[in-house]
Short mmCIF file of C-alpha atoms in Angstrom, two decimals:
data_model
loop_
_atom_site.label_atom_id
_atom_site.label_comp_id
_atom_site.label_asym_id
_atom_site.label_seq_id
_atom_site.Cartn_x
_atom_site.Cartn_y
_atom_site.Cartn_z
CA UNK Z 1 -73.00 55.04 -88.32
CA UNK Z 2 -73.86 58.20 -89.88
CA UNK Z 3 -73.50 59.19 -93.47
CA UNK Z 4 -70.92 61.46 -94.63
CA UNK Z 5 -70.65 63.76 -97.59
CA UNK Z 6 -67.03 65.34 -97.71
CA UNK Z 7 -66.08 68.44 -99.13
CA UNK Z 8 -62.82 70.01 -99.23
CA UNK Z 9 -63.53 73.62 -99.88
CA UNK Z 10 -66.88 75.72 -99.09
CA UNK Z 11 -67.94 75.58 -102.58
CA UNK Z 12 -70.69 78.29 -103.28
CA UNK Z 13 -73.26 75.54 -104.11
CA UNK Z 14 -73.01 74.48 -100.39
CA UNK Z 15 -74.50 77.85 -99.13
CA UNK Z 16 -77.84 77.32 -101.51
CA UNK Z 17 -80.74 77.18 -99.17
CA UNK Z 18 -82.68 74.73 -101.03
CA UNK Z 19 -79.78 72.24 -102.03
CA UNK Z 20 -77.01 71.33 -104.09
CA UNK Z 21 -75.68 69.23 -106.73
CA UNK Z 22 -71.62 67.70 -106.63
CA UNK Z 23 -70.30 65.33 -108.80
CA UNK Z 24 -68.24 62.61 -108.01
CA UNK Z 25 -65.85 60.14 -109.75
CA UNK Z 26 -67.67 56.87 -110.70
CA UNK Z 27 -66.82 53.04 -109.62
CA UNK Z 28 -69.03 50.23 -109.29
CA UNK Z 29 -68.49 50.25 -105.38
CA UNK Z 30 -69.36 54.34 -105.34
CA UNK Z 31 -72.74 54.08 -107.22
CA UNK Z 32 -74.07 51.39 -105.61
CA UNK Z 33 -73.37 53.28 -101.77
CA UNK Z 34 -74.98 56.26 -103.34
CA UNK Z 35 -78.00 55.07 -105.03
CA UNK Z 36 -78.44 52.30 -101.98
CA UNK Z 37 -78.78 55.42 -99.72
CA UNK Z 38 -81.15 57.67 -102.09
CA UNK Z 39 -84.16 59.17 -99.31
CA UNK Z 40 -81.44 59.09 -96.33
CA UNK Z 41 -79.97 62.20 -94.27
CA UNK Z 42 -76.08 63.35 -94.83
CA UNK Z 43 -73.87 64.99 -92.68
CA UNK Z 44 -72.64 67.65 -94.92
CA UNK Z 45 -68.76 68.32 -93.82
CA UNK Z 46 -66.36 70.81 -95.06
CA UNK Z 47 -63.17 70.05 -93.78
CA UNK Z 48 -64.06 67.46 -91.36
CA UNK Z 49 -66.45 70.56 -89.85
CA UNK Z 50 -70.51 69.90 -89.97
CA UNK Z 51 -72.10 72.29 -92.09
CA UNK Z 52 -75.61 71.17 -91.49
CA UNK Z 53 -77.59 68.06 -92.89
CA UNK Z 54 -78.62 66.85 -96.62
CA UNK Z 55 -81.48 64.17 -97.94
CA UNK Z 56 -80.08 62.60 -101.48
CA UNK Z 57 -82.24 62.62 -103.66
CA UNK Z 58 -81.02 60.91 -106.60
CA UNK Z 59 -77.68 59.83 -107.68
CA UNK Z 60 -77.10 59.30 -111.56
CA UNK Z 61 -74.50 57.79 -113.28
CA UNK Z 62 -73.19 59.21 -116.37
CA UNK Z 63 -70.30 60.36 -118.87
CA UNK Z 64 -68.94 64.09 -117.92
CA UNK Z 65 -69.20 64.90 -121.48
CA UNK Z 66 -73.48 64.36 -120.76
CA UNK Z 67 -73.40 66.92 -118.07
CA UNK Z 68 -74.62 70.68 -118.78
CA UNK Z 69 -72.22 73.18 -119.19
CA UNK Z 70 -74.13 75.20 -116.81
CA UNK Z 71 -74.62 73.06 -114.19
CA UNK Z 72 -71.26 71.89 -114.11
CA UNK Z 73 -70.18 75.78 -114.08
CA UNK Z 74 -72.55 76.21 -110.96
CA UNK Z 75 -71.33 72.91 -109.57
CA UNK Z 76 -67.00 74.38 -109.87
CA UNK Z 77 -68.13 77.83 -108.21
CA UNK Z 78 -65.82 78.86 -105.19
CA UNK Z 79 -66.31 82.88 -104.13
CA UNK Z 80 -68.24 83.87 -106.58
CA UNK Z 81 -66.03 82.28 -109.61
CA UNK Z 82 -65.66 79.04 -112.07
CA UNK Z 83 -62.59 77.01 -110.42
CA UNK Z 84 -61.57 75.74 -114.14
CA UNK Z 85 -59.18 73.61 -112.36
CA UNK Z 86 -61.59 71.38 -111.09
CA UNK Z 87 -64.33 72.04 -113.76
CA UNK Z 88 -61.12 70.08 -116.20
CA UNK Z 89 -60.79 67.38 -114.41
CA UNK Z 90 -64.24 66.90 -113.86
CA UNK Z 91 -64.61 67.07 -118.13
CA UNK Z 92 -61.27 64.48 -118.26
CA UNK Z 93 -63.51 61.56 -116.50
CA UNK Z 94 -65.24 59.30 -118.40
CA UNK Z 95 -67.93 58.43 -116.19
CA UNK Z 96 -69.01 60.96 -113.42
CA UNK Z 97 -71.70 60.20 -110.69
CA UNK Z 98 -74.06 63.40 -110.14
CA UNK Z 99 -75.22 63.59 -106.90
CA UNK Z 100 -78.28 65.76 -105.86
CA UNK Z 101 -79.03 66.80 -102.50
CA UNK Z 102 -81.85 68.48 -100.50
CA UNK Z 103 -81.47 70.71 -97.35
CA UNK Z 104 -82.75 68.91 -94.39
#
């Protein structure tokens, strides 16, 4: 079974040639899944359609307040503007997983 990272929007970060970060809600199960797949190739999908492949470089569990503001603004950018609805939602989470992917 291939590994997949899913997005509902084509966030600006997904167009970066080198790679991207993404932030997911923390659960022990999700953290275990991602941390056990560091170094593996994921298919990046937007609305169920393959965009490209990327290697998971790191998975870090942290409080949402620990994420650098600029990183979070970049991570939530859609069509050149930061999407503050998602930005605020992430900031309200107690704990998150910061994933770093490199294009394959």
